[in-house]
């Protein structure tokens, strides 16, 4: 058990929608009440014991909601501390502390507080005095010490010894504090700070979903080994063939391929590795191809086998294996939820006589109502459960009925829109029908398209004109007309739909907000520069010139054109998939932050100050002294802003390498400026980011889209009902419910809870 103290901030389990197979929210079936039994009774403990059982049930239910482990202390003081620790304010403070310590990399030495990262033009950055960032670090360390202390106390010594994450947490804090002390001892002049590389661990250990994802990745890596080894063999064999095919000859004109790409073993490996990503295609082939067209077969065969077959096979393996391991993690989360609910049931009931069967145990509905009043959960879900409990005719709940009650947690949260207003006036009813019809929305889309086309036409006409020749009259007049139409459209929609229903749609909120912003900008433009007229080119007044104001308005108009997405079902499906990924892939985004952070700090340690600008290289001139810069090099392409001289520059450089476009330029430059071994760093980054993380992202994108596509045919119109889904919804249909015996076995293994049966 390695994640007991962590909360899964995002929902792990897919939800079930009330449908043919499930009763609607807030109802019980007619035969759901348990048969009364003489041995079935409510927990009859009084006073402090009764309050303790109530508090235990509250915590267990909250654990189930958040997919937390229930293996923690359950005495009164510990329960109070536990709920306080997982309160919003404490978790907010912890999250803010993690963000703060990660953000220190931008201001501490070497500081990123400069306008540009270009080493030719970058000025002297502000460096914090010694002790400033160290004081902030100390505060963060104290918060983390309190965090690990509370976690360790709550789970107890036996569980603490089994929890590798907590042990690693303590070790990280110890190493960080030692390194912090060394920094102060050297007056902040040391070049290597180990604690910086360890900082991402604080983000990693605070998210159960991130830890689950990391565990899944670790278990997936061995499955990838066979394909990676096959890729390595493929690369090595073609490297050998290439060095033999393009060996040095007496004719220097025929040696361009050897000189440029196959000069030695490291260069040959690098050239073909980059070709595997197609970043240097067809550059690497051209010298040999210009000599003999038959040489193209070598490069085409290498690319087909390596890029089209092996790399895509690697993606398929990652998709298949990772999905399997993630499914296991989601299955364990289902067990946590069911176990938390069952634990709440067990502490709320006990047999009056023993022995009795499990079916004879029950919980009073009134007792459960007391518990639910204290539980922190979604208000809609709580209200549905409360209605169901109050409607229970027998007043008691069996174990099966108790568990079924909390199936409400597994259902899709559905957002229902407010009703449209009912007007008594026949005229208003006709207005409501006309402007509430979906054809009015289509008309708005046509007008928005016409606006975009008019902007494009004017921009094309003015593209070659000088600023002094440009007349903003036509563009200003057109914008004024269309913005007035957008305002009228918004007001008519509000009249037809009602304000509450209008703002309940995200597309309307987006549309209305941009319309208001456009109106404010247009009024501001008229107030400063007057109304449009022929020859409208006034001098700059205020913060922005007239051209800047017009450009800003046009950019917002173009952005507003995205309103057409909800009206095109397939496009809406794709857009909703992307939005779901943005909302629910926080674990993957967090892992990417961890990897970026660690590699950026490592890059600063290895390559800070390695790249030095060449003397007097201008933007136009590409010569230095008598030497002409080679085409396609770091210097000729002026990649000077891409360096590792500060944290922000390092992050951007790593991003550019991850995209793998021209990443051979970085391999060549840093091997020349630093060491040939620098290629190991960049290849490791390519494997981690482009091969593993990007493929995982693609795999989940495919799975999420396929899942939404399958569900889409069974759902009503997206414009009427909005289903708040998660990426993990795809696993709901294949999860197995834990058995009664499995739940009871887990409960009897609880280190701090003693059941009476």
XYZ file of C-alpha atoms in Angstrom:
757
model
C 0.000 0.000 0.000
C 1.850 3.060 -1.282
C -0.769 5.758 -1.727
C -2.917 5.630 1.362
C -2.530 9.260 2.343
C -2.939 10.734 -1.085
C -6.176 12.040 -2.507
C -7.064 11.448 -6.110
C -8.027 14.974 -7.043
C -9.620 13.940 -10.315
C -12.316 11.260 -10.567
C -10.813 7.912 -11.415
C -13.889 5.903 -12.122
C -16.255 6.314 -15.006
C -19.811 7.096 -14.192
C -22.983 5.235 -14.929
C -25.952 7.068 -16.302
C -29.387 6.342 -14.991
C -30.987 4.407 -17.790
C -32.721 1.131 -18.497
C -30.317 -0.767 -16.291
C -30.334 1.664 -13.379
C -33.086 3.338 -11.407
C -33.361 7.110 -11.702
C -31.709 9.338 -9.155
C -33.312 9.360 -5.741
C -35.422 6.200 -5.981
C -35.484 2.684 -4.581
C -37.144 -0.299 -6.167
C -40.222 -1.707 -4.504
C -38.457 -4.807 -3.281
C -35.317 -3.130 -2.006
C -36.158 -3.058 1.716
C -34.645 -5.828 3.801
C -36.862 -8.250 5.655
C -37.146 -7.243 9.314
C -35.344 -9.654 11.613
C -35.205 -10.002 15.346
C -31.460 -9.912 15.213
C -31.334 -6.809 13.026
C -30.845 -3.608 14.970
C -29.361 -0.209 14.740
C -26.111 0.516 16.512
C -27.278 1.031 20.061
C -24.128 2.486 21.545
C -24.718 5.734 23.337
C -22.866 8.963 23.984
C -19.240 9.145 22.935
C -19.248 5.742 21.258
C -22.194 6.713 19.091
C -20.506 9.975 18.049
C -17.305 8.060 17.287
C -19.144 5.627 15.014
C -20.860 8.521 13.249
C -17.519 10.293 12.673
C -15.889 7.076 11.485
C -18.670 6.546 8.963
C -18.360 10.157 7.771
C -14.627 9.760 7.161
C -15.012 6.375 5.470
C -17.635 7.754 3.085
C -15.431 10.747 2.284
C -12.552 8.326 1.679
C -14.765 6.423 -0.751
C -15.741 9.593 -2.575
C -12.093 10.624 -2.998
C -10.810 7.067 -3.626
C -8.593 7.245 -0.547
C -7.372 4.285 1.449
C -9.218 3.633 4.714
C -6.116 2.228 6.444
C -5.659 5.081 8.905
C -6.312 5.720 12.590
C -9.978 5.893 13.542
C -9.983 7.296 17.085
C -11.727 10.615 17.729
C -8.655 12.875 17.740
C -7.152 11.196 14.692
C -10.416 11.506 12.783
C -10.539 15.226 13.559
C -6.927 15.623 12.420
C -7.621 13.527 9.317
C -10.580 15.655 8.210
C -8.644 18.825 8.971
C -5.687 17.608 6.900
C -7.915 16.840 3.901
C -9.902 20.072 4.236
C -9.827 22.444 1.290
C -7.733 25.049 3.103
C -4.988 22.586 4.087
C -4.825 21.003 0.650
C -4.824 24.456 -0.913
C -1.889 25.505 1.296
C -0.011 22.336 0.376
C -0.647 22.843 -3.346
C 0.396 26.486 -3.113
C 3.599 25.476 -1.321
C 4.450 22.943 -4.034
C 3.799 25.562 -6.725
C 5.941 28.083 -4.848
C 8.978 25.829 -4.467
C 8.782 24.805 -8.137
C 8.482 28.440 -9.255
C 11.688 29.372 -7.426
C 13.639 28.041 -10.414
C 12.579 31.105 -12.419
C 14.036 33.684 -10.015
C 16.949 31.992 -8.274
C 20.424 31.990 -9.786
C 20.581 31.774 -12.797
C 17.565 34.068 -12.992
C 15.138 34.029 -15.915
C 14.046 37.630 -15.313
C 15.223 39.074 -18.640
C 13.280 40.171 -21.705
C 15.073 37.767 -24.035
C 17.030 34.549 -23.670
C 19.186 35.345 -26.717
C 22.748 35.271 -25.398
C 23.735 38.051 -27.836
C 21.255 40.604 -26.530
C 20.349 39.429 -23.037
C 21.077 41.983 -20.370
C 22.185 41.351 -16.829
C 19.404 39.595 -14.958
C 18.381 40.491 -11.430
C 19.838 37.958 -9.045
C 18.203 37.509 -5.625
C 20.451 38.144 -2.631
C 21.739 35.128 -0.765
C 19.159 34.006 1.761
C 16.032 35.272 0.003
C 15.103 32.177 -1.985
C 16.659 30.028 0.745
C 14.200 31.515 3.262
C 11.297 30.666 0.973
C 12.688 27.163 0.579
C 12.933 26.752 4.346
C 9.282 27.750 4.732
C 8.313 25.186 2.079
C 10.405 22.502 3.787
C 8.669 23.206 7.099
C 5.276 22.771 5.422
C 6.451 19.495 3.877
C 7.800 18.296 7.233
C 4.415 18.999 8.807
C 2.756 17.224 5.877
C 4.816 14.047 6.150
C 4.505 14.070 9.950
C 0.711 14.189 9.835
C 0.562 11.518 7.133
C 2.900 9.230 9.048
C 0.975 9.638 12.296
C -2.417 9.057 10.695
C -1.519 5.757 9.034
C 0.458 4.400 12.006
C 3.889 2.817 12.276
C 3.016 -0.515 10.664
C 1.578 1.093 7.558
C 4.335 3.707 7.496
C 7.004 1.033 7.149
C 5.199 -0.397 4.127
C 4.757 2.952 2.392
C 7.705 3.516 0.086
C 6.443 6.908 -1.015
C 6.514 8.279 2.532
C 9.986 6.850 3.117
C 11.168 8.466 -0.115
C 9.420 11.697 0.971
C 11.416 11.784 4.207
C 14.668 10.915 2.419
C 14.078 13.711 -0.105
C 13.470 16.205 2.696
C 16.626 15.112 4.543
C 18.804 15.431 1.424
C 17.209 18.785 0.559
C 17.811 20.185 4.049
C 21.436 19.029 4.007
C 21.947 20.638 0.598
C 20.188 23.788 1.827
C 22.601 23.965 4.777
C 25.581 23.536 2.438
C 24.312 26.427 0.291
C 24.213 28.786 3.250
C 27.646 27.578 4.373
C 29.108 28.529 0.979
C 27.170 31.830 0.877
C 25.111 30.561 -2.077
C 28.164 30.308 -4.359
C 28.041 26.558 -5.012
C 27.397 25.561 -8.620
C 25.426 22.342 -8.087
C 22.297 22.243 -5.939
C 20.989 18.725 -5.611
C 17.734 19.830 -4.012
C 16.625 21.548 -7.224
C 16.511 18.252 -9.097
C 14.549 16.703 -6.203
C 11.817 19.366 -6.169
C 9.516 17.634 -8.691
C 9.172 14.784 -6.194
C 7.015 17.023 -3.976
C 4.542 17.421 -6.838
C 4.674 13.736 -7.674
C 4.032 12.397 -4.179
C 1.036 14.667 -3.601
C -1.136 13.076 -6.299
C -2.330 9.498 -6.103
C -3.283 9.572 -9.765
C 0.213 10.693 -10.744
C 1.711 7.892 -8.661
C -0.628 5.379 -10.262
C 0.280 6.683 -13.700
C 3.985 6.492 -12.915
C 3.569 2.931 -11.656
C 1.742 2.045 -14.865
C 4.542 3.555 -16.936
C 7.163 1.641 -14.956
C 5.297 -1.610 -15.562
C 4.852 -0.773 -19.233
C 8.554 -0.123 -19.842
C 9.615 -3.809 -19.762
C 6.985 -4.569 -22.394
C 8.567 -1.938 -24.622
C 12.042 -3.416 -24.273
C 11.684 -5.879 -27.139
C 10.714 -3.181 -29.632
C 13.353 -0.771 -28.309
C 16.008 -3.468 -28.690
C 14.723 -4.181 -32.181
C 15.002 -0.474 -32.953
C 18.567 -0.476 -31.619
C 19.471 -3.491 -33.779
C 17.815 -1.834 -36.768
C 19.790 1.358 -36.153
C 23.123 -0.417 -35.632
C 22.777 -2.649 -38.694
C 21.934 0.227 -40.997
C 24.763 2.247 -39.452
C 27.200 -0.483 -40.396
C 25.729 -0.729 -43.892
C 25.889 3.048 -44.235
C 29.530 3.266 -43.187
C 30.365 0.546 -45.724
C 28.276 2.067 -48.510
C 29.527 5.605 -47.988
C 33.147 4.854 -47.125
C 35.863 7.381 -47.850
C 37.182 7.386 -51.405
C 39.915 9.170 -53.331
C 37.504 11.476 -55.108
C 36.629 14.319 -52.725
C 33.591 15.243 -54.815
C 32.162 11.789 -54.160
C 32.825 11.959 -50.414
C 30.115 14.477 -49.461
C 27.954 11.802 -47.818
C 30.923 10.442 -45.854
C 32.081 13.898 -44.762
C 28.641 15.150 -43.809
C 26.952 12.159 -42.197
C 29.065 8.978 -42.036
C 32.476 10.329 -41.035
C 32.741 8.073 -37.966
C 30.586 5.766 -35.863
C 29.071 8.444 -33.546
C 28.201 10.684 -36.506
C 26.702 7.763 -38.418
C 24.560 6.685 -35.460
C 23.420 10.253 -34.893
C 22.531 10.812 -38.553
C 20.395 7.687 -38.766
C 18.815 8.263 -35.338
C 17.697 11.706 -36.475
C 16.485 10.193 -39.750
C 14.391 7.794 -37.667
C 12.421 10.863 -36.570
C 12.471 12.225 -40.175
C 13.928 15.502 -38.886
C 16.804 15.512 -41.406
C 14.956 13.943 -44.318
C 15.853 14.304 -47.193
C 18.995 16.275 -46.280
C 20.906 13.183 -45.195
C 20.088 11.422 -48.468
C 20.779 14.192 -50.995
C 24.615 13.923 -51.288
C 24.464 10.193 -52.043
C 21.284 10.469 -54.110
C 22.840 13.122 -56.341
C 25.693 10.688 -56.994
C 23.532 7.635 -57.746
C 19.773 7.313 -57.559
C 20.099 3.726 -56.285
C 21.359 5.020 -52.928
C 17.840 6.287 -52.189
C 16.773 2.669 -51.619
C 18.971 2.512 -48.498
C 17.382 5.569 -46.890
C 13.826 4.716 -47.945
C 14.164 1.182 -46.607
C 15.584 2.475 -43.315
C 12.739 4.980 -42.905
C 9.991 2.504 -43.812
C 11.223 -0.177 -41.414
C 12.175 2.160 -38.594
C 9.656 4.972 -38.674
C 6.573 3.463 -40.273
C 6.764 -0.026 -38.791
C 8.836 -0.139 -35.598
C 7.914 3.295 -34.199
C 4.213 2.727 -34.835
C 4.506 -0.765 -33.389
C 5.990 0.846 -30.294
C 2.987 3.173 -30.102
C 0.630 0.198 -30.357
C 2.468 -1.683 -27.592
C 2.453 1.364 -25.318
C -1.261 1.844 -25.972
C -2.139 -1.775 -25.291
C 0.092 -2.384 -22.273
C -0.476 0.940 -20.575
C -4.233 0.652 -20.982
C -4.068 -2.759 -19.286
C -2.057 -1.501 -16.346
C -4.160 1.637 -16.001
C -7.242 -0.568 -15.968
C -5.757 -2.420 -12.988
C -5.213 0.886 -11.209
C -8.785 1.951 -11.881
C -9.940 -1.457 -10.613
C -8.089 -0.841 -7.347
C -9.810 2.542 -7.099
C -13.173 0.830 -7.451
C -12.166 -1.467 -4.601
C -11.287 1.574 -2.482
C -14.682 3.114 -3.101
C -16.596 -0.067 -2.310
C -14.411 -0.731 0.731
C -14.983 2.751 2.125
C -18.761 2.422 1.786
C -18.754 -1.052 3.342
C -16.563 0.167 6.222
C -19.080 2.936 6.910
C -21.870 0.358 6.978
C -19.967 -1.922 9.354
C -19.246 0.791 11.931
C -22.845 1.991 11.874
C -24.340 -1.406 12.640
C -23.688 -4.378 14.927
C -25.655 -7.541 15.800
C -27.619 -7.439 19.022
C -27.306 -11.175 19.264
C -24.492 -13.311 17.985
C -23.875 -15.153 15.934
C -26.056 -13.855 13.104
C -25.724 -13.837 9.385
C -24.399 -10.883 7.482
C -27.801 -10.281 5.903
C -29.291 -9.589 9.331
C -27.072 -6.540 9.838
C -28.638 -3.218 9.022
C -28.390 0.531 9.548
C -31.101 2.914 10.610
C -32.088 5.456 7.982
C -32.069 8.170 10.660
C -28.488 7.286 11.584
C -27.430 7.499 7.953
C -29.141 10.877 7.641
C -26.999 12.142 10.536
C -23.893 10.886 8.749
C -24.805 12.388 5.395
C -25.381 15.804 6.943
C -21.694 15.850 7.953
C -20.233 14.370 4.767
C -18.580 16.797 2.353
C -19.618 15.822 -1.158
C -21.225 17.180 -4.295
C -24.452 18.936 -3.316
C -26.526 17.412 -6.140
C -25.328 13.914 -5.335
C -25.934 14.427 -1.606
C -29.436 15.730 -2.237
C -30.264 12.694 -4.394
C -29.013 10.287 -1.703
C -30.898 12.146 1.033
C -34.130 11.944 -0.969
C -33.616 8.229 -1.443
C -32.969 7.621 2.263
C -36.018 9.635 3.317
C -38.185 7.698 0.868
C -37.115 4.340 2.297
C -40.413 2.899 3.633
C -38.933 0.475 6.160
C -36.495 2.891 7.821
C -33.610 0.406 7.781
C -30.924 -0.399 5.214
C -29.207 -3.711 4.612
C -25.613 -3.975 3.400
C -26.685 -4.435 -0.221
C -29.154 -1.566 -0.003
C -26.542 0.639 1.690
C -24.040 -0.045 -1.097
C -26.680 0.483 -3.762
C -27.536 3.825 -2.222
C -24.023 5.116 -2.907
C -24.098 3.947 -6.509
C -25.196 7.531 -6.980
C -21.476 8.379 -6.856
C -20.885 6.278 -9.979
C -23.489 8.001 -12.118
C -22.747 10.707 -14.653
C -23.121 14.203 -13.210
C -25.670 15.713 -15.580
C -26.146 19.422 -16.036
C -29.773 20.293 -16.754
C -30.514 23.712 -18.216
C -33.127 26.060 -16.710
C -36.479 26.235 -18.541
C -37.283 28.993 -21.008
C -39.507 31.832 -19.757
C -43.230 31.662 -20.506
C -44.557 34.922 -21.981
C -48.259 35.802 -21.946
C -48.020 38.285 -24.808
C -48.614 36.707 -28.265
C -46.046 39.091 -29.748
C -43.360 38.023 -27.262
C -44.254 34.389 -27.879
C -43.652 34.886 -31.609
C -40.376 36.689 -30.865
C -39.359 33.855 -28.562
C -40.159 31.250 -31.201
C -38.306 33.111 -33.953
C -35.138 33.978 -32.075
C -35.057 30.850 -29.941
C -35.096 28.622 -33.010
C -31.843 26.935 -33.975
C -32.062 28.543 -37.435
C -31.374 31.893 -35.773
C -28.137 30.411 -34.463
C -27.290 29.238 -37.983
C -27.892 32.776 -39.239
C -25.463 34.051 -36.616
C -22.861 31.588 -37.845
C -23.344 32.791 -41.436
C -22.911 36.398 -40.314
C -19.766 35.480 -38.364
C -18.399 33.744 -41.480
C -19.164 36.832 -43.562
C -17.301 38.927 -40.998
C -14.251 36.651 -41.226
C -14.308 36.760 -45.045
C -14.537 40.567 -45.077
C -11.565 40.838 -42.714
C -9.546 38.460 -44.916
C -10.370 40.457 -48.066
C -9.322 43.757 -46.517
C -6.125 42.268 -45.061
C -5.195 40.873 -48.493
C -5.873 44.240 -50.137
C -3.783 46.119 -47.542
C -0.969 43.554 -47.323
C 1.465 45.457 -49.591
C 0.460 48.970 -48.561
C 2.657 51.177 -46.426
C 1.306 52.270 -43.057
C 0.959 55.831 -44.355
C -1.193 54.602 -47.268
C -3.482 52.375 -45.206
C -7.038 53.591 -44.640
C -8.778 52.024 -41.639
C -12.186 53.402 -42.632
C -13.557 50.288 -44.328
C -12.327 47.883 -41.680
C -13.581 50.140 -38.882
C -17.014 50.548 -40.485
C -17.359 46.812 -41.141
C -16.372 45.968 -37.567
C -18.880 48.498 -36.231
C -21.711 46.929 -38.251
C -20.917 43.357 -37.260
C -20.399 44.166 -33.570
C -23.803 45.857 -33.465
C -25.305 42.724 -35.005
C -23.557 40.536 -32.408
C -24.940 42.733 -29.627
C -28.456 42.556 -31.076
C -28.152 38.778 -31.489
C -27.080 38.362 -27.858
C -29.952 40.502 -26.547
C -32.533 38.675 -28.663
C -31.255 35.296 -27.494
C -31.486 36.438 -23.866
C -35.046 37.596 -24.515
C -35.986 34.273 -26.111
C -34.177 31.931 -23.724
C -34.099 33.890 -20.501
C -30.880 35.063 -18.888
C -30.345 31.974 -16.681
C -30.854 29.529 -19.537
C -28.693 31.653 -21.839
C -25.670 31.647 -19.529
C -26.119 27.958 -18.698
C -24.645 27.095 -22.121
C -20.842 27.392 -22.344
C -21.094 28.430 -26.001
C -23.392 31.316 -25.074
C -21.105 32.415 -22.246
C -18.175 32.371 -24.659
C -20.157 34.242 -27.295
C -21.600 36.785 -24.887
C -18.300 37.525 -23.144
C -16.518 38.197 -26.432
C -19.426 40.337 -27.636
C -19.232 42.504 -24.511
C -15.436 42.821 -24.851
C -15.784 43.753 -28.533
C -18.414 46.356 -27.650
C -16.194 47.891 -24.960
C -13.211 48.029 -27.339
C -15.315 49.562 -30.111
C -16.764 52.221 -27.794
C -13.250 52.958 -26.493
C -11.982 53.321 -30.065
C -14.757 55.760 -30.950
C -14.200 57.708 -27.728
C -10.481 58.142 -28.437
C -10.299 58.325 -32.249
C -13.832 59.304 -33.278
C -16.178 57.575 -35.733
C -14.847 55.963 -38.925
C -14.580 58.226 -41.962
C -12.591 58.180 -45.224
C -8.914 58.816 -44.525
C -9.295 57.604 -40.918
C -5.615 57.538 -39.837
C -5.316 59.614 -36.654
C -2.116 59.885 -34.630
C -1.620 57.550 -31.700
C -3.462 58.578 -28.554
C -3.512 56.702 -25.252
C -2.053 53.218 -24.800
C -2.806 51.783 -28.254
C -2.785 53.231 -31.748
C -5.881 53.022 -33.929
C -4.308 50.194 -35.947
C -3.523 48.296 -32.739
C -7.112 48.709 -31.543
C -8.484 47.522 -34.893
C -6.119 44.540 -34.921
C -7.164 43.586 -31.387
C -10.838 43.758 -32.349
C -10.215 41.638 -35.435
C -8.331 38.999 -33.452
C -11.262 38.711 -31.049
C -13.689 38.463 -33.973
C -11.640 35.631 -35.455
C -11.540 33.939 -32.051
C -15.313 34.364 -31.740
C -15.760 32.328 -34.920
C -15.135 29.229 -32.780
C -18.815 29.546 -31.806
C -19.659 27.395 -34.833
C -18.172 24.307 -33.149
C -21.246 23.332 -31.033
C -23.451 23.504 -34.153
C -21.414 20.896 -36.022
C -21.902 17.576 -34.239
C -18.737 15.835 -35.358
C -16.643 18.926 -34.667
C -18.379 19.299 -31.299
C -17.506 15.699 -30.480
C -13.845 16.294 -31.314
C -13.801 19.547 -29.361
C -15.450 17.950 -26.320
C -12.861 15.163 -26.446
C -10.068 17.720 -26.369
C -11.731 19.605 -23.515
C -12.082 16.371 -21.547
C -8.388 15.701 -22.048
C -7.480 19.191 -20.878
C -9.667 18.822 -17.766
C -8.842 15.249 -16.853
C -5.268 14.609 -17.929
C -3.803 16.525 -15.013
C -1.867 13.457 -13.966
C -0.153 13.263 -17.340
C 0.425 17.011 -17.402
C 1.893 16.744 -13.908
C 4.248 13.980 -15.010
C 5.310 16.108 -17.963
C 6.039 18.996 -15.578
C 8.106 16.631 -13.425
C 10.130 15.399 -16.396
C 10.563 18.878 -17.894
C 11.666 20.266 -14.536
C 14.194 17.519 -13.832
C 15.710 17.627 -17.327
C 15.803 21.449 -17.339
C 17.684 21.602 -14.029
C 20.036 18.853 -15.228
C 20.586 20.757 -18.477
C 21.475 23.924 -16.557
C 24.028 21.995 -14.512
C 25.561 20.425 -17.631
C 25.374 23.187 -20.232
C 25.061 26.564 -18.474
C 27.355 28.997 -20.260
C 28.461 26.362 -22.775
C 27.139 28.233 -25.815
C 29.098 31.429 -26.440
C 28.050 33.909 -29.156
C 30.419 34.295 -32.070
C 31.956 37.701 -32.616
C 29.968 40.331 -34.474
C 27.399 38.138 -36.217
C 24.576 40.275 -37.532
C 21.165 39.096 -38.574
C 21.964 39.598 -42.255
C 25.623 38.769 -42.393
C 26.393 35.049 -42.058
C 30.179 35.251 -42.016
C 32.564 35.550 -39.123
C 35.966 36.759 -40.193
C 36.858 34.875 -43.338
C 34.819 31.766 -42.446
C 31.358 31.226 -43.914
C 28.869 29.605 -41.560
C 27.705 26.174 -42.667
C 24.066 26.108 -43.715
C 21.715 24.491 -41.215
C 23.967 24.904 -38.180
C 23.059 26.420 -34.821
C 24.942 29.608 -35.710
C 23.583 30.025 -39.234
C 19.990 29.406 -38.083
C 20.545 31.843 -35.197
C 19.271 29.496 -32.512
C 21.012 31.586 -29.871
C 17.864 31.969 -27.697
C 17.827 28.162 -27.297
C 20.252 27.507 -24.479
C 20.492 26.307 -20.887
C 21.659 29.543 -19.275
C 18.477 29.886 -17.194
C 15.455 27.776 -16.317
C 12.929 29.381 -18.677
C 15.324 29.115 -21.627
C 16.036 25.479 -20.747
C 12.317 24.620 -20.750
C 11.810 26.194 -24.190
C 14.905 24.427 -25.536
C 13.614 21.081 -24.290
C 10.257 21.784 -25.898
C 11.934 22.487 -29.240
C 13.874 19.227 -28.980
C 10.701 17.305 -28.045
C 9.019 18.492 -31.238
C 12.072 16.912 -33.038
C 12.013 19.435 -35.866
C 15.683 20.263 -36.507
C 16.701 18.618 -33.258
C 19.900 17.478 -34.984
C 20.963 21.137 -34.799
C 20.990 20.929 -30.998
C 22.810 17.597 -31.046
C 25.544 19.066 -33.230
C 25.834 22.417 -31.453
C 26.071 21.156 -27.886
C 28.439 18.358 -28.874
C 30.742 21.060 -30.288
C 30.312 23.636 -27.532
C 30.289 21.151 -24.659
C 31.154 17.489 -25.240
C 30.185 14.716 -27.677
C 28.656 12.955 -24.671
C 25.997 15.677 -24.566
C 24.154 13.649 -27.203
C 23.304 11.114 -24.501
C 21.345 13.819 -22.646
C 19.340 14.839 -25.712
C 18.666 11.265 -26.825
C 17.456 10.443 -23.294
C 15.145 13.448 -23.455
C 13.846 12.376 -26.876
C 13.104 8.861 -25.600
C 11.371 10.173 -22.481
C 9.299 12.914 -24.073
C 8.672 12.100 -27.723
C 8.663 8.309 -27.550
C 7.104 7.522 -24.168
C 5.032 10.509 -23.047
C 3.713 11.579 -26.448
C 2.765 7.995 -27.304
C 0.928 7.669 -23.986
C -0.925 10.869 -24.734
C -1.851 9.648 -28.218
C -3.009 6.315 -26.778
C -5.357 7.945 -24.264
C -6.545 10.427 -26.870
C -7.556 7.545 -29.130
C -9.232 5.648 -26.300
C -11.116 8.700 -25.114
C -12.315 9.597 -28.608
C -13.429 6.034 -29.366
C -15.266 5.917 -26.050
C -17.061 9.215 -26.675
C -17.897 8.182 -30.222
C -19.506 4.956 -29.000
C -21.457 6.747 -26.261
C -22.517 9.585 -28.552
C -25.066 7.463 -30.411
C -26.827 6.646 -27.113
C -26.957 10.208 -25.833
C -29.326 13.064 -26.415
C -28.268 16.236 -28.130
C -25.235 17.841 -26.541
C -27.013 21.172 -26.684
C -29.738 19.949 -24.344
C -27.883 17.823 -21.806
C -24.214 18.140 -20.891
C -22.558 15.059 -19.442
C -19.599 15.810 -17.227
C -17.358 12.901 -18.199
C -13.844 11.812 -17.343
C -11.187 10.078 -19.407
C -11.553 6.959 -17.252
C -15.211 6.504 -18.252
C -13.991 4.101 -20.913
C -13.097 1.507 -18.242
C -16.437 1.429 -16.433
C -17.982 -1.370 -18.460
C -15.049 -3.747 -17.973
C -14.486 -3.284 -14.232
C -15.327 -6.149 -11.889
C -17.245 -5.498 -8.699
C -15.402 -6.768 -5.583
C -17.053 -9.705 -3.843
C -18.498 -9.718 -0.322
C -15.709 -12.012 0.873
C -13.022 -9.767 -0.590
C -14.439 -6.685 1.114
C -14.744 -8.375 4.503
C -11.244 -9.811 4.230
C -9.842 -6.335 3.564
C -11.805 -4.881 6.470
C -10.533 -7.528 8.875
C -6.990 -6.648 7.799
C -7.504 -3.003 8.777
C -4.715 -2.148 11.263
C -6.820 0.253 13.371
C -10.415 -0.974 13.029
C -11.728 -3.868 15.118
C -14.991 -5.284 13.807
C -17.280 -7.208 16.141
C -17.755 -10.035 13.643
